PDB file of C-alpha atoms in Angstrom:
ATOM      1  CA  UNK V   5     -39.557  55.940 -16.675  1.00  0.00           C
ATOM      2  CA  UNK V   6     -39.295  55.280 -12.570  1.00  0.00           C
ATOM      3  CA  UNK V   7     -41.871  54.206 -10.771  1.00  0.00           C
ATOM      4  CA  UNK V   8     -42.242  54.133  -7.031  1.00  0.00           C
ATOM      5  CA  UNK V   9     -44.213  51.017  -6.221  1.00  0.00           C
ATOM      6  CA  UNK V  10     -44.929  50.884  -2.461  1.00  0.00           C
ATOM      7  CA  UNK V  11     -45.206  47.744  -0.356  1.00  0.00           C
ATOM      8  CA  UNK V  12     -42.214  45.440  -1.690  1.00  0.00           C
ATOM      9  CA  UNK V  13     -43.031  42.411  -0.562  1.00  0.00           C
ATOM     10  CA  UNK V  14     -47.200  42.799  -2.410  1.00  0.00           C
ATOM     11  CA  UNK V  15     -47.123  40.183  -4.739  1.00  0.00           C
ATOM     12  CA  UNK V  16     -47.965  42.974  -7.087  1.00  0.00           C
ATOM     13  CA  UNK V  17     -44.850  44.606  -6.518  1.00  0.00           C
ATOM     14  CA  UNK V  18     -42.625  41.507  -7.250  1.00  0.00           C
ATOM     15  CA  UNK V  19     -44.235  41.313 -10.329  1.00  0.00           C
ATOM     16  CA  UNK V  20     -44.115  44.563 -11.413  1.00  0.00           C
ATOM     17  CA  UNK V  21     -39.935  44.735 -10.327  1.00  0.00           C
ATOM     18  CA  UNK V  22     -39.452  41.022 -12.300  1.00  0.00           C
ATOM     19  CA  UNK V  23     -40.484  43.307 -15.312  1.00  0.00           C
ATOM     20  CA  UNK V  24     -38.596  46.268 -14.415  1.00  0.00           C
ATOM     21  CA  UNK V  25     -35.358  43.328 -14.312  1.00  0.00           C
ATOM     22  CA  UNK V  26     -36.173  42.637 -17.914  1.00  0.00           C
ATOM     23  CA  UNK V  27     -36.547  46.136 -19.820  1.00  0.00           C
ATOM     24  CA  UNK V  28     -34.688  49.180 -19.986  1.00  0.00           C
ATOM     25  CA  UNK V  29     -37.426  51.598 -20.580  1.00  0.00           C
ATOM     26  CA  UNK V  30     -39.163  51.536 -16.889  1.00  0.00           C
ATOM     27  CA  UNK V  31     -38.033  50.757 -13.438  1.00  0.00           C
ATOM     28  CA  UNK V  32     -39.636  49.568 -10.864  1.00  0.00           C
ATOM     29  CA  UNK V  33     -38.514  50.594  -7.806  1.00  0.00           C
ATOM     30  CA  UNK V  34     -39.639  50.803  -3.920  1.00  0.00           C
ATOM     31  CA  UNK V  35     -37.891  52.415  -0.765  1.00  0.00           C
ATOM     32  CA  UNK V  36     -38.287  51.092   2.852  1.00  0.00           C
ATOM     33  CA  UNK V  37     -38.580  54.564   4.350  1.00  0.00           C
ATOM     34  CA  UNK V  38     -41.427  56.974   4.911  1.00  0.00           C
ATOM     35  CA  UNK V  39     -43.927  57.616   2.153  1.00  0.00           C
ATOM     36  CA  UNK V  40     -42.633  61.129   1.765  1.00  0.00           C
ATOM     37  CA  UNK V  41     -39.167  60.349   2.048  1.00  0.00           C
ATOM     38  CA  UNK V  42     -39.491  58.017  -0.886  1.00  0.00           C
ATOM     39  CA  UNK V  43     -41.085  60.387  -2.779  1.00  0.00           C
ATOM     40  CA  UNK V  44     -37.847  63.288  -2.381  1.00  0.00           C
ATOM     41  CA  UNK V  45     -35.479  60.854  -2.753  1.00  0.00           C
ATOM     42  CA  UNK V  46     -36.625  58.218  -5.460  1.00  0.00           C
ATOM     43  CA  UNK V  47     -38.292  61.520  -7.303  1.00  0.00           C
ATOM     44  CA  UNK V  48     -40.914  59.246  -9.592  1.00  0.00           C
ATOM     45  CA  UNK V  49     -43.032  59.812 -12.706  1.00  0.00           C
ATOM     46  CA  UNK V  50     -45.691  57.646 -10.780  1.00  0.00           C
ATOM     47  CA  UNK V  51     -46.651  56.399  -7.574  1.00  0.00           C
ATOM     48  CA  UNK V  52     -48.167  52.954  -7.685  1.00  0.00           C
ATOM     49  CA  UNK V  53     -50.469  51.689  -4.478  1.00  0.00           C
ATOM     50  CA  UNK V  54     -51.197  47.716  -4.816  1.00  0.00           C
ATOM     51  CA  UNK V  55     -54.339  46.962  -3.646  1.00  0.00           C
ATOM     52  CA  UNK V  56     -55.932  45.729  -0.140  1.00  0.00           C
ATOM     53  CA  UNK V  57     -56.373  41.857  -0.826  1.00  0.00           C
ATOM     54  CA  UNK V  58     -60.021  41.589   0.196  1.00  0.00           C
ATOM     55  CA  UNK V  59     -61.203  44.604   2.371  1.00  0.00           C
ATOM     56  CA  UNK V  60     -64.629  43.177   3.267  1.00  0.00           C
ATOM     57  CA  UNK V  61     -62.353  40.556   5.013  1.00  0.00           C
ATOM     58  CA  UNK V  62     -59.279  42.502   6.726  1.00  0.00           C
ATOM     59  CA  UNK V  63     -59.802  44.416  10.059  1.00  0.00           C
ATOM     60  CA  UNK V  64     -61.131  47.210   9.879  1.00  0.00           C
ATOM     61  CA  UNK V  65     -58.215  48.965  11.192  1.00  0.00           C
ATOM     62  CA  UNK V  66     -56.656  47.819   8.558  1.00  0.00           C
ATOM     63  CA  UNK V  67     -58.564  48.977   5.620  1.00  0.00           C
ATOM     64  CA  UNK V  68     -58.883  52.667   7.680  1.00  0.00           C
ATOM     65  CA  UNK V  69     -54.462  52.846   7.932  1.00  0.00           C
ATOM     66  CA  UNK V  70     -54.508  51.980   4.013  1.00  0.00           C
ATOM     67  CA  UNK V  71     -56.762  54.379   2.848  1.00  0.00           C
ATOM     68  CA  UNK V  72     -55.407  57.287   5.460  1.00  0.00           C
ATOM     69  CA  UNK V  73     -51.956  56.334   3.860  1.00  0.00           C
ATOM     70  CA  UNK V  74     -53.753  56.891   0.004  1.00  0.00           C
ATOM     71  CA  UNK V  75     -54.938  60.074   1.493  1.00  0.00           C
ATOM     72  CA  UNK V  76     -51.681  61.390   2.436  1.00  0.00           C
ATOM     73  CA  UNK V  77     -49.830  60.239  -0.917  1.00  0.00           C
ATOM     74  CA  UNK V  78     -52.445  61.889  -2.961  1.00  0.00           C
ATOM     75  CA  UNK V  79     -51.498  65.142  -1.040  1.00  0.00           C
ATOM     76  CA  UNK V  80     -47.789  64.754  -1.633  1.00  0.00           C
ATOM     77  CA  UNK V  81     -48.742  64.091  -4.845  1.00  0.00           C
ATOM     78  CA  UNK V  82     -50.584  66.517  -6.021  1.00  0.00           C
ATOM     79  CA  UNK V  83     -47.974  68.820  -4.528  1.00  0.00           C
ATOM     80  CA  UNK V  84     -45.548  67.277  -6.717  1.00  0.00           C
ATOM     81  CA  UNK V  85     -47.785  67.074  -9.910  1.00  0.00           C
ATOM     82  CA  UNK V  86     -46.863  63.663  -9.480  1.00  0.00           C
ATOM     83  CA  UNK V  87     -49.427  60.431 -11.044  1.00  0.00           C
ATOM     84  CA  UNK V  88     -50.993  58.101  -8.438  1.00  0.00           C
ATOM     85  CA  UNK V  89     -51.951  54.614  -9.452  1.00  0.00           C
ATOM     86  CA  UNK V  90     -54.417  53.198  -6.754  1.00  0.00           C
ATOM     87  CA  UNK V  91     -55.209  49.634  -7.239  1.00  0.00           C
ATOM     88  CA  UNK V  92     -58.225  48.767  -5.885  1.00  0.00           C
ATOM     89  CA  UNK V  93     -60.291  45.007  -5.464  1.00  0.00           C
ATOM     90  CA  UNK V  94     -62.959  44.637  -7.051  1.00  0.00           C
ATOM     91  CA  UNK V  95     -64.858  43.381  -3.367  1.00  0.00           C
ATOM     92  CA  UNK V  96     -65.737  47.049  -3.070  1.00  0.00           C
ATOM     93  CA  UNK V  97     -68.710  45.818  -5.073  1.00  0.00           C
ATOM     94  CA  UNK V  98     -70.407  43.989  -2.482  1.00  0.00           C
ATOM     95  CA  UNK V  99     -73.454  43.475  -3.599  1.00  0.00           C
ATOM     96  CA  UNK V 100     -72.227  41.727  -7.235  1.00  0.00           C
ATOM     97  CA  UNK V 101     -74.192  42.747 -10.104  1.00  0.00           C
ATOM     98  CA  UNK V 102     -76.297  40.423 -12.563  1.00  0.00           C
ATOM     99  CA  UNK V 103     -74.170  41.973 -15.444  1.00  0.00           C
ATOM    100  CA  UNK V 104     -70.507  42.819 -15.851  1.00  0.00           C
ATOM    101  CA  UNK V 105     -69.770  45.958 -14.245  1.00  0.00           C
ATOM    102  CA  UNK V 106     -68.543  49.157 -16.177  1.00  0.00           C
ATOM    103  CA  UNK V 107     -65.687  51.444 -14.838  1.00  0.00           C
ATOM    104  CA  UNK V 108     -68.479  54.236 -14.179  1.00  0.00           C
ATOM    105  CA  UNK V 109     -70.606  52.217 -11.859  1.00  0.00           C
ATOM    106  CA  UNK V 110     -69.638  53.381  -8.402  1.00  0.00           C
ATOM    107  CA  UNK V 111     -68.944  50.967  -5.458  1.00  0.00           C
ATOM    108  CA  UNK V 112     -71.468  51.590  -2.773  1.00  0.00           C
ATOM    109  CA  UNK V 113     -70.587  49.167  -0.257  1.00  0.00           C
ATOM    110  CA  UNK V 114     -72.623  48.681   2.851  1.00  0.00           C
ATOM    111  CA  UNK V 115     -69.663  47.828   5.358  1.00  0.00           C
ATOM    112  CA  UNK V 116     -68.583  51.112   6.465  1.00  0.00           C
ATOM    113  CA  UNK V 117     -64.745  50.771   6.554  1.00  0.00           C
ATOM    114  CA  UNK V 118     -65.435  50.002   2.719  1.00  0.00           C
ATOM    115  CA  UNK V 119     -67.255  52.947   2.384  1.00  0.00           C
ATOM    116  CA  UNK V 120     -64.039  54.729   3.000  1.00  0.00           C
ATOM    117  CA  UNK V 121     -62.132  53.327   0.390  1.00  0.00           C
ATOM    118  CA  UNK V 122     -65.144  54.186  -1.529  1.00  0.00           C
ATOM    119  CA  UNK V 123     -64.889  57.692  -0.208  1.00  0.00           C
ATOM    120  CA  UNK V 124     -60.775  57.738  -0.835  1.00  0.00           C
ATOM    121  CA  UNK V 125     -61.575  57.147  -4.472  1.00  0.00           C
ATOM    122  CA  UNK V 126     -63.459  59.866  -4.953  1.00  0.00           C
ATOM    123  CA  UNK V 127     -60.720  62.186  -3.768  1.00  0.00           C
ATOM    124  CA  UNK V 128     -58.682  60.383  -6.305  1.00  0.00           C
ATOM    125  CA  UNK V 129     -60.580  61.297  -9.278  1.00  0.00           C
ATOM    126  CA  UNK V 130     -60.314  65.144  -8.663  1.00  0.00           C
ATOM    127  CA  UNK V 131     -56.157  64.390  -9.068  1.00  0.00           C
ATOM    128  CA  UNK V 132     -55.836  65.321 -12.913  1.00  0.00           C
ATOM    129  CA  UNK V 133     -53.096  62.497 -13.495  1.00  0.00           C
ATOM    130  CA  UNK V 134     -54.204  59.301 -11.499  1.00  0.00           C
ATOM    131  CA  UNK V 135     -55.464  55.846 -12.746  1.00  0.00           C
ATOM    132  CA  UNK V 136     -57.631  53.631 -10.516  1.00  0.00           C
ATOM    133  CA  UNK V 137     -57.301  50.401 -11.601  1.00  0.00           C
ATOM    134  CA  UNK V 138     -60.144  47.818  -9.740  1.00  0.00           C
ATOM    135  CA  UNK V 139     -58.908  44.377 -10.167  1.00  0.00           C
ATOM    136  CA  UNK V 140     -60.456  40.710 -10.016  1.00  0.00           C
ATOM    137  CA  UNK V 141     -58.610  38.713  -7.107  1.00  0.00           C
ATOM    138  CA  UNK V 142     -55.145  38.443  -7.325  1.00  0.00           C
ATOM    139  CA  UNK V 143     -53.257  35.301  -7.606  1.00  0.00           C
ATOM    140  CA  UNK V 144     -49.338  34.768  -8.281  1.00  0.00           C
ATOM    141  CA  UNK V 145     -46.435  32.687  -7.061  1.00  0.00           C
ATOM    142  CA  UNK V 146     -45.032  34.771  -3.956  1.00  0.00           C
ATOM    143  CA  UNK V 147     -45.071  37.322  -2.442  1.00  0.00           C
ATOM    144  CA  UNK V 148     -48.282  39.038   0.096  1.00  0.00           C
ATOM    145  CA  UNK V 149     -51.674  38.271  -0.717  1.00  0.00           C
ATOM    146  CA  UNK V 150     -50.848  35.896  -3.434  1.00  0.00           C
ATOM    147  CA  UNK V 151     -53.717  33.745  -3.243  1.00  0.00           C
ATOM    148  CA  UNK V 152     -52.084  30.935  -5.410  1.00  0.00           C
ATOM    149  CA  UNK V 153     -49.242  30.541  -2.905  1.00  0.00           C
ATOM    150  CA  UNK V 154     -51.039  30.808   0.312  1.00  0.00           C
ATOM    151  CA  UNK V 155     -53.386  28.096  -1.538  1.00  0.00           C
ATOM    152  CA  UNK V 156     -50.924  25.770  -2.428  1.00  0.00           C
ATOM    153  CA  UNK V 157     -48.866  26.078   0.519  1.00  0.00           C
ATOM    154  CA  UNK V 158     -52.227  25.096   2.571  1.00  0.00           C
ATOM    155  CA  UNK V 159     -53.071  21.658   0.479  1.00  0.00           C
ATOM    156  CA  UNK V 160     -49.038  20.967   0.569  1.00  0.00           C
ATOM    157  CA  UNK V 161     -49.636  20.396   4.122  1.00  0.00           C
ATOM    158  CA  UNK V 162     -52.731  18.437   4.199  1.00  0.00           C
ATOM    159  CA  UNK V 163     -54.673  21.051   5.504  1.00  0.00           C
ATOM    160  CA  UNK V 164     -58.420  21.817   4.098  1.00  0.00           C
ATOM    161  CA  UNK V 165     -59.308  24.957   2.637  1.00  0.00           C
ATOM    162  CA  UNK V 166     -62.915  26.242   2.988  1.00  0.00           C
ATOM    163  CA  UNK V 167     -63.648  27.316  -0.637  1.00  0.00           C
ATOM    164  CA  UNK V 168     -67.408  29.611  -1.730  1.00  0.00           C
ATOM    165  CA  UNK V 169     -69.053  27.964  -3.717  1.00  0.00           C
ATOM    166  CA  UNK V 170     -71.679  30.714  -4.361  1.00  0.00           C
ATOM    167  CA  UNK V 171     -69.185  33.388  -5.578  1.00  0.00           C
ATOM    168  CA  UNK V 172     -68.366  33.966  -8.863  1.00  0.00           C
ATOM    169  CA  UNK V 173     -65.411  35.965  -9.841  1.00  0.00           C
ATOM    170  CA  UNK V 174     -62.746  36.239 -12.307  1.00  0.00           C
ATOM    171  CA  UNK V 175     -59.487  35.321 -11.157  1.00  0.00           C
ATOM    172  CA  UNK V 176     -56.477  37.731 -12.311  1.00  0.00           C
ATOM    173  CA  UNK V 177     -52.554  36.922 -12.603  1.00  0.00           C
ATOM    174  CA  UNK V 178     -50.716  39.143 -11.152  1.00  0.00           C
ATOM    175  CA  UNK V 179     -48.219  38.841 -13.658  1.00  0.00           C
ATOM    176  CA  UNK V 180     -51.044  39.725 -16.187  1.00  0.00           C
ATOM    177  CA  UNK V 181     -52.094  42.906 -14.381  1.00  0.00           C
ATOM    178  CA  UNK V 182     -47.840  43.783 -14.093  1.00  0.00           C
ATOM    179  CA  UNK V 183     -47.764  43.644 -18.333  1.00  0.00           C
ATOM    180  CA  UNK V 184     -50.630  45.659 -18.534  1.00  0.00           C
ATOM    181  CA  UNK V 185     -49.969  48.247 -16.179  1.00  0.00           C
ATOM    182  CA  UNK V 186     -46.528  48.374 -17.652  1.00  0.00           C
ATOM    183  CA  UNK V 187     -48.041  49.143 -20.652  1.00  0.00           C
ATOM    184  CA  UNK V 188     -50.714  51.589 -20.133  1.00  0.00           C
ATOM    185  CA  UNK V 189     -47.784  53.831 -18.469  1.00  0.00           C
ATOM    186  CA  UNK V 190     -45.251  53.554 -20.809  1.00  0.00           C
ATOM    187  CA  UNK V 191     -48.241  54.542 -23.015  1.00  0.00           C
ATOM    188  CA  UNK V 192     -48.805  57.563 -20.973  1.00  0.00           C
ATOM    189  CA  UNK V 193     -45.519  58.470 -21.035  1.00  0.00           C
ATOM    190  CA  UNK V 194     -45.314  58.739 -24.553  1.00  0.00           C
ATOM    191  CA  UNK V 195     -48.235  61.146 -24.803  1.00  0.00           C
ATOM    192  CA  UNK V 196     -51.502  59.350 -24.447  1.00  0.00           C
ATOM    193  CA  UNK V 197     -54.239  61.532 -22.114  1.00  0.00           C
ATOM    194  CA  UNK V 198     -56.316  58.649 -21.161  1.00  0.00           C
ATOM    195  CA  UNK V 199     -56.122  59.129 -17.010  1.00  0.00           C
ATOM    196  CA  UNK V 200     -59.154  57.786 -15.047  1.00  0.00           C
ATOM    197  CA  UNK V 201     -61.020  54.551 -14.209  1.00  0.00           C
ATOM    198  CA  UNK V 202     -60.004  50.783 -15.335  1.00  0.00           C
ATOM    199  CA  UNK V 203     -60.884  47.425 -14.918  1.00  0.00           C
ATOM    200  CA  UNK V 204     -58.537  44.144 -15.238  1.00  0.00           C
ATOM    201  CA  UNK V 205     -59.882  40.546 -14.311  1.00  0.00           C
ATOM    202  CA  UNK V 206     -59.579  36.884 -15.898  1.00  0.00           C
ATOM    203  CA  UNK V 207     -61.229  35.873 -18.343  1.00  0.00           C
ATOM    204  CA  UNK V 208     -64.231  33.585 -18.099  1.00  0.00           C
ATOM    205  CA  UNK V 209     -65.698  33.811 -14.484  1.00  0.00           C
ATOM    206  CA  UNK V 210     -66.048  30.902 -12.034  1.00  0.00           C
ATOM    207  CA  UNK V 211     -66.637  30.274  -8.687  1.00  0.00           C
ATOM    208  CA  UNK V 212     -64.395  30.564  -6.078  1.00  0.00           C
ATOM    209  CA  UNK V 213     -64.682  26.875  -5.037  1.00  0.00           C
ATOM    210  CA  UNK V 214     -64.255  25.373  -8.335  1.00  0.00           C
ATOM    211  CA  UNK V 215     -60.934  27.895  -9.212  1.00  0.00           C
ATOM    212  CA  UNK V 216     -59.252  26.034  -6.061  1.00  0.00           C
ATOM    213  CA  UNK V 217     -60.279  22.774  -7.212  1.00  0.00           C
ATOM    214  CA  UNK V 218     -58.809  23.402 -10.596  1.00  0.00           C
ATOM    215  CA  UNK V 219     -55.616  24.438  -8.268  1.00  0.00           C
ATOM    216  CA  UNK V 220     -55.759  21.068  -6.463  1.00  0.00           C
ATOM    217  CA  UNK V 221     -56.413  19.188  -9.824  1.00  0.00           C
ATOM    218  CA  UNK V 222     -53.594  20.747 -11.305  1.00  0.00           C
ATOM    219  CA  UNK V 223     -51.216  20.421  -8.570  1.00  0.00           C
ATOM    220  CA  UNK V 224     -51.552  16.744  -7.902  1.00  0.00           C
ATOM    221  CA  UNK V 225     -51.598  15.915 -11.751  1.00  0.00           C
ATOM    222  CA  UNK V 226     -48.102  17.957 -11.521  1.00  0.00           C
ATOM    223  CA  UNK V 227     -46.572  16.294  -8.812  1.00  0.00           C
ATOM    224  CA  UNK V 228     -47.447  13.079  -9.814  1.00  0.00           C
ATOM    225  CA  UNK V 229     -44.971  13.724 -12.841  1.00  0.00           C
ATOM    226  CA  UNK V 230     -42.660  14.239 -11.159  1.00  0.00           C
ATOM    227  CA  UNK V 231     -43.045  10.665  -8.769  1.00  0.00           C
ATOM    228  CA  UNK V 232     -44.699  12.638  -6.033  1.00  0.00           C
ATOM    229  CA  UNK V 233     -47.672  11.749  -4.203  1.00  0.00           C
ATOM    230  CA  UNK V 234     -48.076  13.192  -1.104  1.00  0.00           C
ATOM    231  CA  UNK V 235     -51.567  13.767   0.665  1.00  0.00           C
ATOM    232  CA  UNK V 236     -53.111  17.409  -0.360  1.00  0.00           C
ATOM    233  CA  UNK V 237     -55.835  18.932   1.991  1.00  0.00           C
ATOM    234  CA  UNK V 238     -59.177  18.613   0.748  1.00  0.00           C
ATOM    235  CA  UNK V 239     -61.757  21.221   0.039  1.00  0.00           C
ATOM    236  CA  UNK V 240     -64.391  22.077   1.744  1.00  0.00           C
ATOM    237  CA  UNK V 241     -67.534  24.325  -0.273  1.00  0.00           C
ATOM    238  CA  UNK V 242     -69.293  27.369   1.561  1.00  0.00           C
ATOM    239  CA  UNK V 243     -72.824  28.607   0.600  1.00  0.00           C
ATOM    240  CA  UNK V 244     -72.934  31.956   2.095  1.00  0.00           C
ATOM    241  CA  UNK V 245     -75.614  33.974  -0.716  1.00  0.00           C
ATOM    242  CA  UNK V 246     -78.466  31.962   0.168  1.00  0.00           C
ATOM    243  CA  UNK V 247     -79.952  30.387  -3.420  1.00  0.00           C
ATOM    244  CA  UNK V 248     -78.811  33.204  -5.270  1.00  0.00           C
ATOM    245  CA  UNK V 249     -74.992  32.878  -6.133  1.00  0.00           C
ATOM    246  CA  UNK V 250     -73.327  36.548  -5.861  1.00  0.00           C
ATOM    247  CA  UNK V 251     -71.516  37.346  -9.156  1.00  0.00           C
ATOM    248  CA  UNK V 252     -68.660  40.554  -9.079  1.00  0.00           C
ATOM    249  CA  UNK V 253     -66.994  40.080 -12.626  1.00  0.00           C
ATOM    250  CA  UNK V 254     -65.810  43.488 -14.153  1.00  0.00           C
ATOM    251  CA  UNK V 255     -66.462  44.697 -17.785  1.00  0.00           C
ATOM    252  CA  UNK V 256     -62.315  45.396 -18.950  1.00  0.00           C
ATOM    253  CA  UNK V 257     -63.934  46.725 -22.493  1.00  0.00           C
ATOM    254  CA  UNK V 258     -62.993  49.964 -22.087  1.00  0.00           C
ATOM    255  CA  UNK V 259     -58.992  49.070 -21.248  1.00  0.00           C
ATOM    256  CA  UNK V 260     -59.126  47.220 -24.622  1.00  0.00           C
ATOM    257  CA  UNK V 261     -60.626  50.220 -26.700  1.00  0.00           C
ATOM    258  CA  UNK V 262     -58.247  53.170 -24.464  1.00  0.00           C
ATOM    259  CA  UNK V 263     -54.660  50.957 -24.757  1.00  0.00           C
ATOM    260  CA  UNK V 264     -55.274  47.839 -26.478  1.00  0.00           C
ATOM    261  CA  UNK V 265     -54.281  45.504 -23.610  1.00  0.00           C
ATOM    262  CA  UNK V 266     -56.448  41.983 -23.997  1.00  0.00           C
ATOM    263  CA  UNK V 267     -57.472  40.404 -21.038  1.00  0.00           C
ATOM    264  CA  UNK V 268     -55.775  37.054 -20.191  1.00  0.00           C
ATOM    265  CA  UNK V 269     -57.225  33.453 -19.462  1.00  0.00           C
ATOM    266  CA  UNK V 270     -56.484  32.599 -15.437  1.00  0.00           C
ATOM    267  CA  UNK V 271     -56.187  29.004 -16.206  1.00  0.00           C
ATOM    268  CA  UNK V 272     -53.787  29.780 -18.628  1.00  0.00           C
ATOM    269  CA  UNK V 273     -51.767  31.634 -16.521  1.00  0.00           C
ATOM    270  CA  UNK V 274     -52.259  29.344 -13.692  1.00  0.00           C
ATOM    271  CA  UNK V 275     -51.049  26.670 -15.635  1.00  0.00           C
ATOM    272  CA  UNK V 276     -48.109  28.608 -16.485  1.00  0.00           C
ATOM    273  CA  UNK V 277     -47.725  29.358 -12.945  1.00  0.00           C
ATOM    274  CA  UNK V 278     -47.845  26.235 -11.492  1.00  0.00           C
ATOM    275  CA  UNK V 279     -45.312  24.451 -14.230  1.00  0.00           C
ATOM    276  CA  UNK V 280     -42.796  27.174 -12.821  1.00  0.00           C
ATOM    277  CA  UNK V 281     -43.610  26.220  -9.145  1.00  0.00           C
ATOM    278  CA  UNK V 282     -42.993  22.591  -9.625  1.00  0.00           C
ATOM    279  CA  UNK V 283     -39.504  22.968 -11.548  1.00  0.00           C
ATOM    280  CA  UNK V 284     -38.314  25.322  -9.435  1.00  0.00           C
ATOM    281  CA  UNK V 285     -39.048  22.930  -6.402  1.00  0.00           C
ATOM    282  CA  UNK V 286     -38.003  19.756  -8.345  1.00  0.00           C
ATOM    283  CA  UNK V 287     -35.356  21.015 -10.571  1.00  0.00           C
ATOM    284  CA  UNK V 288     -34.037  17.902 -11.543  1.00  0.00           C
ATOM    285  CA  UNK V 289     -37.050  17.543 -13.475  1.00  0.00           C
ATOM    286  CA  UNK V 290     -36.747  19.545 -16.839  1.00  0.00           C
ATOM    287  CA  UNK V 291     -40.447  19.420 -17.209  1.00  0.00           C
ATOM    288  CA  UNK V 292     -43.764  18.754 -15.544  1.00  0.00           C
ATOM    289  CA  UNK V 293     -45.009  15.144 -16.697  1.00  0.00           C
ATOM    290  CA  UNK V 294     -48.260  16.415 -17.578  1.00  0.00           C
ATOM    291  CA  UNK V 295     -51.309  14.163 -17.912  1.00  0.00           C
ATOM    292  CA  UNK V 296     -51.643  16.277 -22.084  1.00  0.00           C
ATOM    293  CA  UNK V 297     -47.641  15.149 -22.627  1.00  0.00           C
ATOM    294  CA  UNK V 298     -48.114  11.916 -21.470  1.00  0.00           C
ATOM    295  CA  UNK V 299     -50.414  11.794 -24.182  1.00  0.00           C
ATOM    296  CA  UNK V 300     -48.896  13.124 -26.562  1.00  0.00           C
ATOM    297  CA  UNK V 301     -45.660  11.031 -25.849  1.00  0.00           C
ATOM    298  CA  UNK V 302     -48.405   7.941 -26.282  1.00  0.00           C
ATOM    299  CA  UNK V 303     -49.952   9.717 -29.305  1.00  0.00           C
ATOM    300  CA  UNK V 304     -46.680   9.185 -31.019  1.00  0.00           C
ATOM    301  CA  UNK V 305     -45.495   6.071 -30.089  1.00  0.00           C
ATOM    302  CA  UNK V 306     -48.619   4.978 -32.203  1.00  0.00           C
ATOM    303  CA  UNK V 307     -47.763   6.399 -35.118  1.00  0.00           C
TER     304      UNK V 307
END
């Protein structure tokens, strides 16, 4: 199975071609011409579109040349009989919800660049093959709009970070949402006529202050096994929902009953992540000293 994933350098799209470099039944591939060059020569069984990072928060201009360029694939897709995966953030819902949100509630932003994305997907849905997948906030190791990297790379150099306090979300790996995609296609593929609507986040929501300082927590406690101390920036809480803290965590039920795929604990993954970031940038060390192994090294020198 090929896949045209567009935007290389998305963190999304590294994940999704470090799977591709580790399985022989789907690749992963992405071409640094025009959209509709790619499409004649690469000649996919799906177009995948990673998502805007946090469109409430990029310029305008922006959000309008992303969803103009969704536009156009769906076009040259549909003219192709070609899928279309558009991945989408879940900050379309901008008003949060008291409840988990299900795949049929429809965004209905008040920000009017928003609104178009809002207005994009809808043209989406009348494409008989496509899959819109909304997604908590990203977070990986490299690559654009990581989150996790940009974060990390910020407290490395002492600077502060300005965290919400008052938002609660569920934080998604990247690497997570790669697996899962990779499955629901190759799922596809093999005959399953489950096109439409998805959701993919974390599990167990938290705000987006306290996810940072779990970063921060975890990062020091790293580099301190490996003899490093140096002086991370601190953080810095925002109330911006007045006393009521906004909550935007998606319902991923219906991905579980459609293709089986589990949703995956972010500090799991996180921990994962950040145990590859420290080896690979202190590879003498053949593991993290970890304040659990320290422990457990203790543990058994008492028995």
């Amino acid at each position: 199975m090929k896949c045209l994933v567009l935007q290389a350098e998305h963190c999304l799209s590294r994940a999704l071609h470090a799977i591709s470099a580790q399985r022989g039944d789907i690749d992963y591939v992405s071409w640094p011409a025009g959209d509709a060059e790619a499409l004649a020569v690469v000649e996919p069984d799906v177009v995948i579109v990673p998502p805007l990072a946090d469109p409430g928060r990029c310029e305008p201009a922006v959000v309008y040349a992303h969803a103009d360029r969704v536009e156009a694939l769906l076009a040259a897709c549909r003219a192709r009989q070609i899928p279309l995966v558009w991945c989408v953030s879940d900050a379309l819902y901008e008003d949060g919800a008291d409840v988990p949100i299900d795949e049929d509630v429809l965004p209905r932003p008040r920000d009017e660049a928003m609104r178009r994305l809002v207005a994009v997907g809808e043209l989406v849905r009348s494409h008989p093959r496509h899959l819109i997948w909304r997604l908590g906030p990203l977070f990986g190791r490299d690559g654009e709009d990581a989150w996790l990297s940009e974060l990390i790379d910020a407290l490395m150099r002492g600077e502060s970070v300005r965290a919400a306090r008052d938002l609660v979300v569920c934080p998604t790996s990247v690497v997570a949402v790669a697996r899962a995609l990779t499955g629901v296609l190759l799922q596809l593929e093999s005959g399953a006529n489950a096109w439409g609507t998805y959701h993919l986040c974390g599990t167990e929501p938290v705000s987006v202050f306290t996810f940072c300082s779990v970063v921060r927590t975890q990062l020091e406690t790293r580099l301190a096994g490996v003899g490093e101390s140096p002086t991370l920036g601190r953080l810095e809480g925002l109330d911006q929902h007045h006393d009521t803290p906004l909550r935007r965590v998606l319902n991923c039920r219906r991905l579980l009953d459609v293709f089986g795929i589990h949703q995956k604990s972010w500090r799991l993954e996180l921990g994962l992540m950040l145990d590859a970031w420290c080896q690979e940038r202190y590879p003498v060390h053949d593991e993290v000293d970890t304040g659990d192994q320290r422990r457990s090294r203790e543990e058994a020198a008492d028995t």
